Structure formats: C-alpha cells, structure tokens
Short mmCIF file of C-alpha atoms in Angstrom, two decimals:
data_model
loop_
_atom_site.label_atom_id
_atom_site.label_comp_id
_atom_site.label_asym_id
_atom_site.label_seq_id
_atom_site.Cartn_x
_atom_site.Cartn_y
_atom_site.Cartn_z
CA UNK A 1 -80.20 20.85 59.78
CA UNK A 2 -77.28 19.58 61.78
CA UNK A 3 -77.35 16.76 59.41
CA UNK A 4 -78.16 15.59 55.97
CA UNK A 5 -78.13 12.24 54.46
CA UNK A 6 -79.23 11.97 50.71
CA UNK A 7 -79.35 8.64 48.43
CA UNK A 8 -80.53 9.95 45.32
CA UNK A 9 -81.35 8.16 42.01
CA UNK A 10 -77.40 7.24 40.57
CA UNK A 11 -78.49 8.18 36.71
CA UNK A 12 -77.94 4.14 36.52
CA UNK A 13 -81.00 3.94 33.58
CA UNK A 14 -82.68 1.42 35.32
CA UNK A 15 -86.06 0.87 36.43
CA UNK A 16 -86.19 -0.61 40.48
CA UNK A 17 -89.55 -2.11 41.35
CA UNK A 18 -90.28 -3.16 45.04
CA UNK A 19 -90.53 -6.52 45.41
CA UNK A 20 -93.01 -7.68 48.52
CA UNK A 21 -92.82 -10.61 50.86
CA UNK A 22 -95.37 -12.60 51.63
CA UNK A 23 -96.79 -12.93 55.69
CA UNK A 24 -94.43 -15.50 56.41
CA UNK A 25 -91.50 -13.61 54.81
CA UNK A 26 -90.93 -15.22 51.40
CA UNK A 27 -90.89 -13.42 48.26
CA UNK A 28 -94.20 -12.86 46.53
CA UNK A 29 -94.60 -13.13 43.11
CA UNK A 30 -96.08 -9.33 43.02
CA UNK A 31 -93.66 -6.09 42.74
CA UNK A 32 -94.68 -3.23 41.43
CA UNK A 33 -92.42 -0.01 39.93
CA UNK A 34 -91.18 2.21 42.59
CA UNK A 35 -89.04 4.58 40.42
CA UNK A 36 -87.31 5.26 37.05
CA UNK A 37 -83.45 5.91 37.70
CA UNK A 38 -83.60 7.45 33.70
CA UNK A 39 -82.59 10.94 32.74
CA UNK A 40 -83.08 12.85 29.24
CA UNK A 41 -82.70 16.60 28.56
CA UNK A 42 -85.93 17.81 28.35
CA UNK A 43 -88.01 20.82 28.55
CA UNK A 44 -88.49 20.12 32.40
CA UNK A 45 -84.37 19.75 32.41
CA UNK A 46 -83.91 23.16 30.48
CA UNK A 47 -86.00 25.18 32.62
CA UNK A 48 -84.07 24.27 35.62
CA UNK A 49 -80.87 25.22 33.78
CA UNK A 50 -82.77 28.47 33.27
CA UNK A 51 -83.98 28.86 37.21
CA UNK A 52 -80.58 28.12 38.43
CA UNK A 53 -78.77 30.82 36.23
CA UNK A 54 -81.80 33.07 37.42
CA UNK A 55 -81.71 32.59 41.59
CA UNK A 56 -78.07 30.50 42.39
CA UNK A 57 -74.73 32.28 43.39
CA UNK A 58 -72.85 33.20 40.28
CA UNK A 59 -70.07 30.50 41.35
CA UNK A 60 -72.62 27.61 40.93
CA UNK A 61 -74.45 29.51 37.59
CA UNK A 62 -71.18 29.61 35.92
CA UNK A 63 -70.00 25.71 37.50
CA UNK A 64 -73.33 23.94 35.79
CA UNK A 65 -73.13 25.74 32.72
CA UNK A 66 -69.49 24.67 31.88
CA UNK A 67 -70.50 21.27 32.57
CA UNK A 68 -73.60 21.38 30.43
CA UNK A 69 -71.17 22.86 27.45
CA UNK A 70 -69.14 20.20 28.26
CA UNK A 71 -70.52 16.80 28.04
CA UNK A 72 -73.74 18.38 25.79
CA UNK A 73 -77.49 18.72 27.04
CA UNK A 74 -78.12 14.78 27.36
CA UNK A 75 -78.91 12.41 30.43
CA UNK A 76 -75.88 12.85 32.52
CA UNK A 77 -76.51 16.82 32.38
CA UNK A 78 -80.45 16.54 33.14
CA UNK A 79 -79.49 14.34 35.93
CA UNK A 80 -76.63 16.71 37.18
CA UNK A 81 -78.85 19.88 36.53
CA UNK A 82 -81.33 18.26 38.92
CA UNK A 83 -79.01 17.55 42.02
CA UNK A 84 -77.39 20.71 41.40
CA UNK A 85 -80.97 23.20 42.24
CA UNK A 86 -81.48 20.51 44.99
CA UNK A 87 -77.61 20.51 46.44
CA UNK A 88 -78.06 24.57 46.61
CA UNK A 89 -81.23 24.64 48.59
CA UNK A 90 -79.70 21.98 51.16
CA UNK A 91 -76.62 24.13 51.66
CA UNK A 92 -78.92 26.93 52.77
CA UNK A 93 -80.81 24.92 54.98
CA UNK A 94 -77.90 23.20 56.49
CA UNK A 95 -76.43 24.96 60.20
CA UNK A 96 -72.95 26.51 60.11
CA UNK A 97 -71.77 23.27 62.31
CA UNK A 98 -73.84 21.01 60.13
CA UNK A 99 -72.60 17.79 57.66
CA UNK A 100 -74.24 16.56 54.56
CA UNK A 101 -73.45 12.87 53.36
CA UNK A 102 -73.85 12.46 49.63
CA UNK A 103 -74.54 8.68 48.80
CA UNK A 104 -74.02 7.89 45.10
CA UNK A 105 -71.49 4.62 42.59
CA UNK A 106 -68.99 5.30 40.25
CA UNK A 107 -72.15 6.67 37.41
CA UNK A 108 -71.53 10.09 38.19
CA UNK A 109 -69.76 10.39 41.23
CA UNK A 110 -66.57 12.67 39.20
CA UNK A 111 -69.10 14.92 38.21
CA UNK A 112 -71.11 15.30 41.55
CA UNK A 113 -67.62 15.69 43.43
CA UNK A 114 -66.88 18.83 41.22
CA UNK A 115 -70.63 19.85 42.10
CA UNK A 116 -70.43 19.53 45.66
CA UNK A 117 -66.73 21.57 45.84
CA UNK A 118 -68.53 24.47 43.68
CA UNK A 119 -71.70 24.64 46.12
CA UNK A 120 -70.17 23.77 49.68
CA UNK A 121 -66.54 24.54 48.91
CA UNK A 122 -63.51 22.31 48.27
CA UNK A 123 -61.79 23.48 51.90
CA UNK A 124 -65.01 21.82 53.51
CA UNK A 125 -64.33 18.20 51.59
CA UNK A 126 -64.27 15.99 54.45
CA UNK A 127 -64.08 12.18 53.30
CA UNK A 128 -64.87 10.61 49.98
CA UNK A 129 -66.09 7.18 52.21
CA UNK A 130 -65.63 3.49 50.30
CA UNK A 131 -68.38 1.60 51.09
CA UNK A 132 -68.14 -2.24 49.98
CA UNK A 133 -72.26 -2.68 49.31
CA UNK A 134 -72.48 -6.64 48.39
CA UNK A 135 -70.33 -9.42 48.03
CA UNK A 136 -68.34 -10.30 44.61
CA UNK A 137 -69.93 -9.78 41.47
CA UNK A 138 -69.51 -11.50 38.26
CA UNK A 139 -69.88 -8.56 35.93
CA UNK A 140 -69.13 -9.23 32.23
CA UNK A 141 -66.30 -7.46 30.22
CA UNK A 142 -65.10 -5.81 33.73
CA UNK A 143 -64.50 -5.85 37.36
CA UNK A 144 -67.26 -6.80 39.85
CA UNK A 145 -68.31 -3.26 40.87
CA UNK A 146 -69.35 -3.98 44.58
CA UNK A 147 -68.64 -0.26 46.09
CA UNK A 148 -70.66 3.34 46.72
CA UNK A 149 -69.35 6.59 47.74
CA UNK A 150 -70.44 8.32 50.56
CA UNK A 151 -69.13 12.08 49.35
CA UNK A 152 -68.79 14.32 53.27
CA UNK A 153 -68.68 17.65 53.18
CA UNK A 154 -69.00 20.22 56.04
CA UNK A 155 -70.68 23.31 55.84
CA UNK A 156 -67.64 25.20 57.94
CA UNK A 157 -64.58 24.03 60.46
CA UNK A 158 -67.20 24.08 63.33
CA UNK A 159 -68.81 20.95 62.59
CA UNK A 160 -69.83 18.07 64.60
CA UNK A 161 -67.89 14.72 64.49
CA UNK A 162 -67.80 12.56 67.19
CA UNK A 163 -64.74 9.92 66.25
CA UNK A 164 -66.63 6.51 65.79
CA UNK A 165 -64.33 3.34 66.19
CA UNK A 166 -63.74 1.19 63.29
CA UNK A 167 -64.14 -2.65 63.19
CA UNK A 168 -60.78 -4.66 64.28
CA UNK A 169 -58.65 -6.56 61.86
CA UNK A 170 -57.81 -10.28 61.71
CA UNK A 171 -54.41 -9.10 62.99
CA UNK A 172 -55.70 -6.77 65.98
CA UNK A 173 -58.28 -9.77 67.00
CA UNK A 174 -55.75 -12.19 67.31
CA UNK A 175 -53.63 -10.21 69.89
CA UNK A 176 -56.95 -10.82 71.89
CA UNK A 177 -55.68 -14.60 72.13
CA UNK A 178 -56.75 -15.52 76.03
CA UNK A 179 -60.39 -15.68 77.70
CA UNK A 180 -61.39 -15.97 81.19
CA UNK A 181 -65.20 -15.66 82.57
CA UNK A 182 -65.29 -11.55 81.77
CA UNK A 183 -64.38 -12.02 78.39
CA UNK A 184 -61.46 -11.94 75.35
CA UNK A 185 -58.47 -10.33 76.69
CA UNK A 186 -54.50 -9.52 75.72
CA UNK A 187 -51.35 -9.65 77.83
CA UNK A 188 -49.54 -6.06 78.52
CA UNK A 189 -46.43 -5.10 79.69
CA UNK A 190 -46.35 -3.89 83.23
CA UNK A 191 -43.52 -2.16 83.06
CA UNK A 192 -42.21 0.62 81.15
CA UNK A 193 -38.16 1.91 80.10
CA UNK A 194 -37.47 4.15 82.47
CA UNK A 195 -36.24 4.14 86.09
CA UNK A 196 -37.95 5.73 89.00
CA UNK A 197 -36.68 5.37 92.33
CA UNK A 198 -40.45 5.73 93.35
CA UNK A 199 -41.57 3.05 90.90
CA UNK A 200 -38.71 1.09 90.68
CA UNK A 201 -38.85 -1.65 93.15
CA UNK A 202 -39.78 -5.13 94.23
CA UNK A 203 -43.39 -6.33 94.10
CA UNK A 204 -44.62 -9.70 95.36
CA UNK A 205 -42.06 -11.49 94.34
CA UNK A 206 -41.30 -9.33 91.24
CA UNK A 207 -38.93 -7.24 90.31
CA UNK A 208 -39.58 -4.41 87.13
CA UNK A 209 -35.91 -5.33 85.47
CA UNK A 210 -32.58 -3.52 84.69
CA UNK A 211 -33.37 0.43 84.03
CA UNK A 212 -36.86 -0.38 84.22
CA UNK A 213 -40.29 0.51 86.22
CA UNK A 214 -43.97 -0.28 87.02
CA UNK A 215 -46.58 1.60 85.06
CA UNK A 216 -48.62 2.17 87.73
CA UNK A 217 -48.24 3.25 91.62
CA UNK A 218 -48.05 0.79 94.24
CA UNK A 219 -51.82 1.19 95.04
CA UNK A 220 -52.92 1.36 91.31
CA UNK A 221 -51.05 -2.05 90.86
CA UNK A 222 -52.17 -3.36 94.42
CA UNK A 223 -55.83 -2.73 92.92
CA UNK A 224 -55.44 -4.39 89.92
CA UNK A 225 -54.13 -7.23 91.62
CA UNK A 226 -57.38 -7.73 93.53
CA UNK A 227 -59.74 -7.47 90.82
CA UNK A 228 -57.84 -10.20 89.11
CA UNK A 229 -56.81 -8.21 86.39
CA UNK A 230 -52.91 -9.25 86.41
CA UNK A 231 -51.59 -12.61 85.28
CA UNK A 232 -49.60 -15.26 87.41
CA UNK A 233 -46.60 -17.70 86.68
CA UNK A 234 -47.23 -20.68 88.34
CA UNK A 235 -45.26 -20.04 91.59
CA UNK A 236 -47.97 -17.17 92.45
CA UNK A 237 -45.87 -14.02 91.01
CA UNK A 238 -47.09 -11.63 89.22
CA UNK A 239 -45.88 -11.84 85.21
CA UNK A 240 -44.31 -8.49 84.06
CA UNK A 241 -46.11 -8.90 80.87
CA UNK A 242 -49.48 -9.74 82.56
CA UNK A 243 -51.84 -6.96 82.45
CA UNK A 244 -55.39 -7.66 81.16
CA UNK A 245 -56.74 -5.66 78.72
CA UNK A 246 -60.28 -6.47 77.66
CA UNK A 247 -61.74 -6.57 74.14
CA UNK A 248 -65.14 -4.96 75.77
CA UNK A 249 -63.29 -1.88 77.45
CA UNK A 250 -60.77 -1.22 73.93
CA UNK A 251 -61.62 1.94 72.03
CA UNK A 252 -60.76 0.30 68.86
CA UNK A 253 -58.83 1.33 66.07
CA UNK A 254 -59.91 5.00 64.46
CA UNK A 255 -62.42 4.26 61.65
CA UNK A 256 -60.84 4.85 58.45
CA UNK A 257 -62.73 5.83 55.04
CA UNK A 258 -63.01 2.34 53.51
CA UNK A 259 -65.83 0.89 55.12
CA UNK A 260 -66.37 -2.80 54.51
CA UNK A 261 -67.95 -4.29 57.56
CA UNK A 262 -71.54 -3.15 57.07
CA UNK A 263 -73.59 -4.97 54.44
CA UNK A 264 -77.31 -6.02 53.83
CA UNK A 265 -77.60 -9.61 53.68
CA UNK A 266 -80.00 -11.08 50.86
CA UNK A 267 -81.64 -12.85 53.83
CA UNK A 268 -81.43 -9.71 56.39
CA UNK A 269 -84.36 -9.54 58.15
CA UNK A 270 -84.92 -5.67 58.07
CA UNK A 271 -84.65 -6.11 54.09
CA UNK A 272 -88.32 -4.60 52.99
CA UNK A 273 -88.08 -5.38 49.25
CA UNK A 274 -87.03 -2.12 48.47
CA UNK A 275 -84.54 -1.96 45.55
CA UNK A 276 -81.98 0.80 46.59
CA UNK A 277 -82.65 -0.21 50.51
CA UNK A 278 -79.56 0.78 52.89
CA UNK A 279 -78.53 -1.37 56.06
CA UNK A 280 -80.05 0.31 58.77
CA UNK A 281 -76.42 0.07 60.92
CA UNK A 282 -74.49 2.66 57.82
CA UNK A 283 -77.17 5.10 58.53
CA UNK A 284 -76.32 4.48 62.65
CA UNK A 285 -72.98 4.90 61.96
CA UNK A 286 -73.47 8.21 60.04
CA UNK A 287 -75.45 9.46 62.22
CA UNK A 288 -73.68 8.88 65.39
CA UNK A 289 -70.79 10.41 63.79
CA UNK A 290 -72.41 13.54 62.69
CA UNK A 291 -74.87 14.24 65.15
CA UNK A 292 -76.02 14.30 68.61
CA UNK A 293 -78.77 13.51 70.45
CA UNK A 294 -81.82 15.70 69.45
CA UNK A 295 -79.88 17.36 66.14
CA UNK A 296 -81.97 17.51 63.11
CA UNK A 297 -81.91 15.12 60.53
CA UNK A 298 -82.78 15.68 57.16
CA UNK A 299 -83.63 12.73 54.30
CA UNK A 300 -84.65 14.66 50.72
CA UNK A 301 -84.56 11.21 49.07
CA UNK A 302 -86.20 9.04 51.66
CA UNK A 303 -87.12 5.89 49.88
CA UNK A 304 -88.34 2.97 52.56
CA UNK A 305 -86.82 5.15 55.36
CA UNK A 306 -84.02 3.94 56.62
CA UNK A 307 -82.47 6.91 57.55
CA UNK A 308 -85.72 8.37 59.58
CA UNK A 309 -85.76 4.72 61.52
CA UNK A 310 -82.14 5.33 62.53
CA UNK A 311 -82.73 8.70 63.46
CA UNK A 312 -85.71 7.56 65.46
CA UNK A 313 -83.80 4.89 66.87
CA UNK A 314 -80.72 7.44 68.33
CA UNK A 315 -82.82 10.39 69.39
CA UNK A 316 -82.51 12.58 67.06
CA UNK A 317 -85.41 15.00 65.55
CA UNK A 318 -86.02 13.67 62.10
CA UNK A 319 -87.49 14.92 58.73
CA UNK A 320 -87.82 12.33 55.78
CA UNK A 321 -88.86 13.95 52.00
CA UNK A 322 -89.98 11.54 48.97
CA UNK A 323 -92.34 12.25 45.78
CA UNK A 324 -94.57 8.45 46.11
CA UNK A 325 -97.24 7.77 48.17
CA UNK A 326 -95.81 4.23 47.82
CA UNK A 327 -92.66 5.47 49.38
CA UNK A 328 -94.54 7.26 51.86
CA UNK A 329 -96.65 4.26 53.05
CA UNK A 330 -93.75 2.03 53.35
CA UNK A 331 -91.88 4.78 55.87
CA UNK A 332 -95.20 4.78 58.14
CA UNK A 333 -95.37 1.10 58.09
CA UNK A 334 -91.81 0.88 59.01
CA UNK A 335 -92.08 3.44 61.67
CA UNK A 336 -95.02 2.06 63.16
CA UNK A 337 -93.68 -2.16 63.10
CA UNK A 338 -90.44 -0.48 65.03
CA UNK A 339 -91.48 1.46 67.60
CA UNK A 340 -94.91 1.20 67.63
CA UNK A 341 -96.65 4.41 69.21
CA UNK A 342 -92.86 5.33 70.81
CA UNK A 343 -92.77 6.92 67.24
CA UNK A 344 -94.58 10.46 66.90
CA UNK A 345 -94.35 11.74 63.63
CA UNK A 346 -96.56 14.09 61.26
CA UNK A 347 -97.18 13.58 57.15
CA UNK A 348 -97.42 16.43 55.36
CA UNK A 349 -98.27 16.63 51.58
CA UNK A 350 -101.00 13.56 51.54
CA UNK A 351 -104.64 14.29 51.50
CA UNK A 352 -106.50 14.84 54.32
CA UNK A 353 -110.09 15.82 53.08
CA UNK A 354 -112.08 14.71 50.50
CA UNK A 355 -111.48 17.64 48.26
CA UNK A 356 -107.60 17.02 48.29
CA UNK A 357 -108.47 13.43 47.92
CA UNK A 358 -110.09 14.18 44.99
CA UNK A 359 -107.52 16.61 43.36
CA UNK A 360 -104.86 13.79 43.85
CA UNK A 361 -107.37 11.28 41.85
CA UNK A 362 -107.48 13.57 39.21
CA UNK A 363 -103.67 14.78 39.22
CA UNK A 364 -102.28 10.90 39.12
CA UNK A 365 -104.64 8.11 39.74
CA UNK A 366 -102.07 5.09 40.42
CA UNK A 367 -100.68 7.86 43.11
CA UNK A 368 -103.97 8.27 44.44
CA UNK A 369 -104.39 4.32 44.14
CA UNK A 370 -101.21 3.70 46.48
CA UNK A 371 -102.09 6.46 48.92
CA UNK A 372 -106.05 5.41 49.19
CA UNK A 373 -104.18 1.42 50.08
CA UNK A 374 -101.69 2.94 52.68
CA UNK A 375 -104.73 4.47 54.55
CA UNK A 376 -105.93 0.68 55.17
CA UNK A 377 -102.03 -0.66 55.08
CA UNK A 378 -102.53 -2.70 52.29
CA UNK A 379 -99.53 -3.04 49.95
CA UNK A 380 -100.06 -2.35 46.13
CA UNK A 381 -100.31 -5.76 44.24
CA UNK A 382 -99.71 -5.39 40.55
CA UNK A 383 -96.91 -7.27 39.02
CA UNK A 384 -94.64 -4.33 37.53
CA UNK A 385 -97.14 -2.76 34.69
CA UNK A 386 -99.54 -0.05 35.44
CA UNK A 387 -103.25 -1.64 34.44
CA UNK A 388 -101.95 -5.45 34.59
CA UNK A 389 -103.58 -6.16 37.87
CA UNK A 390 -106.34 -8.71 37.17
CA UNK A 391 -108.50 -6.65 39.44
CA UNK A 392 -106.28 -6.79 42.33
CA UNK A 393 -104.81 -3.25 43.26
CA UNK A 394 -103.82 -4.37 46.71
CA UNK A 395 -104.06 -7.18 49.35
CA UNK A 396 -103.90 -7.60 53.21
CA UNK A 397 -103.46 -10.81 55.52
CA UNK A 398 -104.48 -11.60 58.82
CA UNK A 399 -103.78 -14.23 60.76
CA UNK A 400 -107.20 -15.97 62.50
CA UNK A 401 -105.84 -19.61 63.95
CA UNK A 402 -102.97 -20.56 65.48
CA UNK A 403 -100.09 -21.95 63.17
CA UNK A 404 -102.22 -22.06 60.01
CA UNK A 405 -101.50 -19.72 56.97
CA UNK A 406 -102.94 -16.27 57.07
CA UNK A 407 -106.04 -15.54 55.28
CA UNK A 408 -105.98 -13.08 52.61
CA UNK A 409 -108.36 -9.86 51.80
CA UNK A 410 -108.39 -8.74 48.36
CA UNK A 411 -108.81 -4.76 47.89
CA UNK A 412 -110.02 -2.73 45.03
CA UNK A 413 -109.50 1.11 44.71
CA UNK A 414 -112.06 2.91 42.52
CA UNK A 415 -111.29 6.52 41.80
CA UNK A 416 -114.28 7.43 39.18
CA UNK A 417 -117.71 6.35 38.64
CA UNK A 418 -118.81 3.35 40.52
CA UNK A 419 -121.56 0.99 39.55
CA UNK A 420 -123.05 -2.19 41.11
CA UNK A 421 -120.76 -4.59 38.52
CA UNK A 422 -117.49 -3.48 40.41
CA UNK A 423 -118.76 -5.47 43.52
CA UNK A 424 -119.73 -8.77 41.15
CA UNK A 425 -116.59 -8.28 39.45
CA UNK A 426 -114.68 -7.96 43.19
CA UNK A 427 -116.61 -11.12 44.25
CA UNK A 428 -115.32 -13.17 41.41
CA UNK A 429 -111.86 -12.05 42.15
CA UNK A 430 -111.98 -12.68 45.59
CA UNK A 431 -113.12 -16.58 44.52
CA UNK A 432 -110.37 -16.56 41.71
CA UNK A 433 -107.46 -15.18 44.33
CA UNK A 434 -108.85 -17.95 46.88
CA UNK A 435 -109.44 -15.02 49.43
CA UNK A 436 -111.99 -14.86 52.14
CA UNK A 437 -113.08 -10.99 51.77
CA UNK A 438 -112.78 -8.15 49.66
CA UNK A 439 -112.82 -4.71 50.62
CA UNK A 440 -113.58 -2.25 47.85
CA UNK A 441 -112.21 1.63 48.37
CA UNK A 442 -114.75 4.31 46.41
CA UNK A 443 -113.90 8.06 46.23
CA UNK A 444 -117.37 8.20 45.23
CA UNK A 445 -120.40 6.94 47.54
CA UNK A 446 -121.67 3.66 46.36
CA UNK A 447 -124.98 2.97 44.59
CA UNK A 448 -127.70 1.21 46.86
CA UNK A 449 -127.58 -1.82 44.13
CA UNK A 450 -123.88 -2.18 45.01
CA UNK A 451 -124.67 -2.46 48.95
CA UNK A 452 -127.32 -4.79 48.23
CA UNK A 453 -125.19 -6.56 45.77
CA UNK A 454 -122.20 -6.87 48.65
CA UNK A 455 -124.87 -8.05 51.30
CA UNK A 456 -125.32 -11.05 48.97
CA UNK A 457 -121.99 -12.06 49.90
CA UNK A 458 -122.51 -13.23 52.46
CA UNK A 459 -120.20 -13.50 55.94
CA UNK A 460 -116.65 -15.23 56.51
CA UNK A 461 -117.30 -16.49 60.47
CA UNK A 462 -113.88 -16.31 62.59
CA UNK A 463 -112.63 -19.00 64.26
CA UNK A 464 -110.21 -17.35 65.99
CA UNK A 465 -112.58 -14.40 67.30
CA UNK A 466 -115.95 -16.27 67.07
CA UNK A 467 -117.73 -13.51 64.90
CA UNK A 468 -119.01 -12.88 61.45
CA UNK A 469 -117.54 -10.34 59.26
CA UNK A 470 -119.14 -9.21 55.39
CA UNK A 471 -117.21 -11.08 52.66
CA UNK A 472 -117.57 -7.43 50.79
CA UNK A 473 -117.42 -4.72 52.26
CA UNK A 474 -117.16 -1.03 50.89
CA UNK A 475 -115.76 1.93 52.13
CA UNK A 476 -115.31 5.70 50.74
CA UNK A 477 -112.24 7.99 51.48
CA UNK A 478 -114.77 10.26 53.06
CA UNK A 479 -115.59 7.28 55.92
CA UNK A 480 -111.71 5.85 55.80
CA UNK A 481 -110.52 9.85 56.61
CA UNK A 482 -112.81 9.85 59.42
CA UNK A 483 -112.02 6.83 60.87
CA UNK A 484 -114.49 3.99 59.59
CA UNK A 485 -112.20 1.31 59.22
CA UNK A 486 -112.94 -1.89 57.22
CA UNK A 487 -114.20 -5.04 59.53
CA UNK A 488 -111.92 -8.14 59.87
CA UNK A 489 -109.92 -9.83 62.47
CA UNK A 490 -106.86 -8.42 63.87
CA UNK A 491 -104.53 -6.55 62.60
CA UNK A 492 -103.14 -6.70 58.88
CA UNK A 493 -99.53 -8.38 57.46
CA UNK A 494 -98.44 -6.01 54.72
CA UNK A 495 -94.79 -6.32 55.43
CA UNK A 496 -92.01 -8.65 56.78
CA UNK A 497 -91.70 -7.19 60.08
CA UNK A 498 -89.06 -5.84 61.38
CA UNK A 499 -87.62 -5.77 64.79
CA UNK A 500 -89.73 -3.86 67.40
CA UNK A 501 -87.75 -1.83 68.95
CA UNK A 502 -89.53 -0.43 71.79
CA UNK A 503 -87.52 3.03 72.64
CA UNK A 504 -88.69 7.08 73.13
CA UNK A 505 -88.63 8.75 70.17
CA UNK A 506 -89.00 12.27 69.16
CA UNK A 507 -90.88 14.22 66.94
CA UNK A 508 -90.58 13.40 62.71
CA UNK A 509 -92.19 14.46 59.92
CA UNK A 510 -92.87 13.05 56.22
CA UNK A 511 -93.20 14.96 53.00
#
C-alpha cells in the first residue's frame, strides 16, 4: 500500500445508528444500529493477546504486555490489543515510501501513540494533526470537546509527501484589498534595496529611488505593464508599490498541523446518515498530500466509504474493508451515486451463489437480511432494535409522476421456511404503510399457494410509465443473483443523493 487511512472505533462506549434520509432529503424516523463502539476483555481479547505474543516482533510483544500489565485486563486494554494486531499487519503491507494516518479522539490517542511509536518507530512519527471536527459543544462539567487527532507516520524517510497549501488567515486575506475584473489582488513593491547599474534607471517617468533598483529587467517591466499588472498614479506613471499579485496565483501558506477549515455541516449535501462520517474534503487533503495518481490507498475500517470515494475522485486505486453488509451496501450505493459506471470495482467476501447465501443466513440472519436488501438497493427500515421491524425489513422509493411525492415499496426478507401467510401479512403491511407495492425476498423457493396469493393482490398502474406492475412480487436469492429483478417504475431512491461526479476512475475493491 502507498497510503493507509483508518478511522477505527474510538472505544467511546456508544452505540452508533445510521439515520437514513427520505427521498426528499429530510431525516427519516427509521434508523439501524451500525456498530457498538464498546470493548470488553473477553476470551477473544485474551486469544488475540496470545496471538500477538506468538507472532509479533519482540518489541511489540513487550510493549502490549506492558500496557496490559499497567492498565489491567479491561475495556481499554481490549481495545488496544485489537488495534495492535491490526497495526502490525498494516505496517507489513505498507510500502517503504508509504504513510499511515490513524484517526482517533482523546479517548485513547495517548495509548495509540505509544502503540504506533513501537510498531512504526518513533523516528517515523511525522505529525499529530489536530482537526476541528465541529463547532462549539456544551459539555457539562468540562470544556467542549471539538477536536479529533490524526497520527501521521511514515514507514521510512523516503515517504511520499506533497506540500499542500493551507487556508489564508483573516489577516492574510486583508492584504488582498484590491479587486479588478480578474479578481482580488494585493499591491507589492516593484523595487529592491540594492543599487545596480543595469536595473537602476528611470522607467516611464518613475525612478526606483536612491540606493534601490527595479526587481525586474526592463523587458519584464514592459511585459507586466502591457498585461495591466502594474498600478498607475493619477498622472499615468507607474507606482513603485504597484505590482499586482493576484490571490488565485498565490501558493498560500504552508499547511500547519491544526486544521480548522474543514467540517461536515449538519445540513451538508454529502451527509448519508452514517454516524462517524468524515468530510470528503478531509480525505482529499490527506490523499493529495501523501500519495500520487495511480497509487494504492487502503482503508481497513471503511464505514460509509468516504476514503474510497475520495481516492476514486483523485485517480487513485483503492481497497476498502468493512465487516458489515450494511456498510458495504452504503459504500456501493455511494460509489454508484457519485460516479456511476466510471467507478469500476469488485466486491469480495459477499455471497456469490446460493450456497454462500445459505451459509451467511445460518451464521447471522441480520447480516443476511442487510446483504439481501443491498441486492435490490433497498435501505434497511428497522427502528434501531433487531426484531422490532413491524413487518418491514426494507423500503424502496420511486418517482412516478413529476412534482409529486415518491411512491413507497415495502420489502420483506425471509431466510427460513416460507408459507402463504407471509404473503398475506406483507399485503397487510403494504396497506398499513400506505405503500403501493410489496416485495418478498426469499432464500427458499415460494410455494404455489404463495404465488397464487401474490397474484390475487392485483396490479399497480403507473401513470408515468403507462403500464401495470404486480402489487406483490416474490423473488428468490437465486433469481436475484441471476439478474431476475423485481419490476417497478424507474430506479429506486435509497439514500440522500451525493453530487454525481462523472470522472474516469481506476479499479477499486471492497472487502
């Protein structure tokens, strides 16, 4: 890897929900648990510590055992053990010229700094960047916490680093007090404090002054004059402080290690409802600084896919990893919304046939449910608690008539034995939810009574498309994997649409 960015859970002892948005962009009532950011010392943590002891370099083994001995076997050490074994692997796959940015908050940043110093070497520590992530907070009994940290390390001194200009301060911007048709500019001195026989001469009625010279040759002065780059006095002679330096040509001040100019506003159009979503501009800055076009970028805690979307936009190759099918579905929809067919990627690790789908259903029926919904680009419709879905596993929206609200489709997913009562129940839920259609996704093939029951629900007539669609439809996982889709008007709207960016991109991978 040329660049690794990771935004892992922070051990904040919170449960994070995804708050989905309606088709019109407003917040919906439905939300679903994305992940629990809580860690406890369990048999799994003990086993991970033993794995580190057996496989990691000796200095890493000594470090993590010292931390566990110091803080005890508790939630903090469980979190650090989890992070250590992953950071060892990230160091292994990083190129000698590569860099890593670990995004964290003050919960465990001091411990993570020790872990990173040990694994990557304290001599390869580059910056602890402070990012102002939000505006003022009213935190009871303490100062408002509005910052995150980016621990920036390289693997060696031969790192890739492109200098990125930072934002101008108010004081710097105040210097650009003039403006013409070309834009804002400031007036700079045309002279320098030296005396040169070749550059100390009267020019167009102006002399540079005693013991001074022009900064430019006569030919260059004439060129600047002809381009309108020199301010003139009322009598038409050049001003010695009249060199126009335009804001859009300035390099800007060097970027410092405190970033206050990037935030994700509550009403930002790029918001998808993912609880720990970071601004696209933040990842673009990191990727521009520490990689070059066609480099390979990895995000092993990919969430809603901000890193991979920034990498795709900037012409990098990428790999994104997440452990939930909900996150993978969000990433796929975001990539499709932003780039369409320009984003070529492969999804690795999701069921590709009936046998692997059955395996996922046996292992975790909720992960199976989220994966099945992603096949038809439906969004989950739970209210935050598994099993409290009131007969709705997912929803789809489609626009059928101009300037009218979108129509709603209710989706149910069944991973076990199916029967005709499920179809009758779906019909009742569609009516209760004021939907126009209902889709049943089944792992098993439907029985003939189920098919008959679905046909009895009749048809929905689409005024926009001038055709009829069955109100209740059934598709098996096998059919969906073979490309036999549900029938309904237009394309579904599942998430608040990100700005579509039609740019040619490189191959990406979701794991």
